[in-house]
Amino acid sequence: MLNTTKQRNACEVSTRNNQFLELVRKWNKTAGLVAPGDLQQLEDRHLHDSLALLDFVGNARTLLDVGTGGGFPGIPLAIAVPHIEFTLVERNLRKCSFLRHVVMTLDLTNVNIVNKDVRELARPSKGFEVITARAVAPPHRLWAWCRPLLAKEGRLLLQLSQSHPVPIENAEVNLHDSSGVGFIGVVRQAGS
């Protein structure tokens, strides 16, 4: 579970997330951050869904958000837990421009934006302790891309819409109900 002493206070988190959502609304038409129909449901469909991962982040020091798109779940998590160093990977240049603007505007010193495909990313020396992915690719493909980037005891957090078993070769998968916003799959190397 997350060490709450390392979280920002709830009022500051709420204020900064509201600023972030306003930036998403403002930039969406030019950067294609979320589906146009999702603009009315940003809080429920994207923000709460992102923050549902807090319980699974724990005391990690590094987190990679793969295919972050408009910054979900990476930006809301980075706002909530400033002690974690976040790397947000997105291959779309317009979305990266938006994300860099968000990082500067909200003074998110714990966030690094990388404009690449995750398959081109070099593994940091110790790997990432947590990797998140939301609506990027099928789970087995994400595992193949992300496994080389994980730290030895690292975990991949997948946000899934269904509770069906997710068979992934050489991995242990545990599904958790996420309070009405879908399911979170916690994927670890088999035997770790």
mmCIF file of C-alpha atoms in Angstrom, residues 4 14 23 25 29 32 49 53 79 109 125 130 177:
data_model
loop_
_atom_site.group_PDB
_atom_site.id
_atom_site.type_symbol
_atom_site.label_atom_id
_atom_site.label_comp_id
_atom_site.label_asym_id
_atom_site.label_seq_id
_atom_site.Cartn_x
_atom_site.Cartn_y
_atom_site.Cartn_z
ATOM 1 C CA THR A 4 0.471 8.358 2.666
ATOM 2 C CA SER A 14 -7.380 18.197 -6.350
ATOM 3 C CA LEU A 23 -5.410 22.000 -19.989
ATOM 4 C CA ARG A 25 -9.966 20.470 -22.449
ATOM 5 C CA LYS A 29 -9.001 19.816 -30.307
ATOM 6 C CA GLY A 32 -6.268 14.786 -29.965
ATOM 7 C CA ASP A 49 -9.347 5.622 -13.413
ATOM 8 C CA LEU A 53 -3.541 2.822 -9.458
ATOM 9 C CA ILE A 79 0.704 15.054 -9.008
ATOM 10 C CA THR A 109 9.799 18.392 -11.520
ATOM 11 C CA SER A 125 20.497 0.556 -15.244
ATOM 12 C CA VAL A 130 6.461 0.132 -11.875
ATOM 13 C CA ASP A 177 -11.590 -4.967 -8.994
#
